[in-house]
Amino acid sequence: MSPENFELDLNQNRIFADLVKQAQMITVARSKTYFDFLKTDPFTIGSCEEKLIDLLEKIIGK
């Protein structure tokens, strides 16, 4: 719901990290209407995608 949601402590969020590492494919829903409804801070789908990609790369070690 906010950009801070992407600042995970991967030592405390091992389940998420393990799921990402074991995934063969990751899909991301991009409904702007739903995104705007859920967000609590002013940020865009684009910035959200960038933060998600950064987090996934951090997990998989790129």
Coordinates of C-alpha atoms in Angstrom, one line a residue:
M1 CA 0.0 0.0 0.0
S2 CA 3.0 2.3 0.3
P3 CA 6.6 2.4 -1.1
E4 CA 7.9 1.2 2.3
N5 CA 6.3 -2.1 1.7
F6 CA 9.2 -3.0 -0.6
E7 CA 11.8 -2.4 2.1
L8 CA 11.7 -5.9 3.5
D9 CA 14.1 -7.3 5.9
L10 CA 14.8 -10.5 4.0
N11 CA 16.1 -12.2 7.1
Q12 CA 12.7 -11.7 8.7
N13 CA 10.7 -12.4 5.5
R14 CA 12.3 -15.7 4.6
I15 CA 9.1 -17.2 3.4
F16 CA 8.6 -14.6 0.7
A17 CA 12.2 -14.8 -0.3
D18 CA 12.1 -18.6 -0.5
L19 CA 8.9 -18.5 -2.6
V20 CA 10.6 -16.1 -5.0
K21 CA 13.7 -18.3 -5.3
Q22 CA 11.6 -21.4 -6.0
A23 CA 9.2 -19.7 -8.5
Q24 CA 9.5 -20.7 -12.1
M25 CA 7.4 -17.6 -13.1
I26 CA 6.2 -14.5 -11.4
T27 CA 3.2 -12.6 -12.7
V28 CA 2.2 -9.1 -11.6
A29 CA -1.3 -7.6 -11.9
R30 CA -1.4 -4.1 -13.2
S31 CA -4.9 -2.7 -12.7
K32 CA -4.5 1.0 -12.3
T33 CA -8.0 1.3 -10.8
Y34 CA -7.3 -1.3 -8.2
F35 CA -3.7 0.1 -7.6
D36 CA -5.1 3.6 -7.0
F37 CA -7.8 2.2 -4.7
L38 CA -5.3 0.3 -2.5
K39 CA -2.4 2.8 -2.3
T40 CA -2.1 5.0 0.8
D41 CA 0.8 7.2 -0.4
P42 CA 1.2 9.1 -3.6
F43 CA 3.2 6.9 -5.9
T44 CA 2.7 5.5 -9.4
I45 CA 2.4 2.0 -10.8
G46 CA 5.8 2.6 -12.6
S47 CA 7.6 3.4 -9.4
C48 CA 6.0 0.4 -7.7
E49 CA 7.2 -1.8 -10.5
E50 CA 10.7 -0.5 -10.2
K51 CA 10.7 -1.2 -6.5
L52 CA 9.4 -4.7 -7.0
I53 CA 12.0 -5.5 -9.6
D54 CA 14.7 -4.2 -7.3
L55 CA 13.4 -6.3 -4.5
L56 CA 13.2 -9.4 -6.7
E57 CA 16.7 -8.9 -8.0
K58 CA 18.0 -8.5 -4.4
I59 CA 16.4 -11.8 -3.5
I60 CA 17.6 -13.8 -6.5
G61 CA 21.1 -12.2 -6.3
K62 CA 21.4 -10.3 -9.5

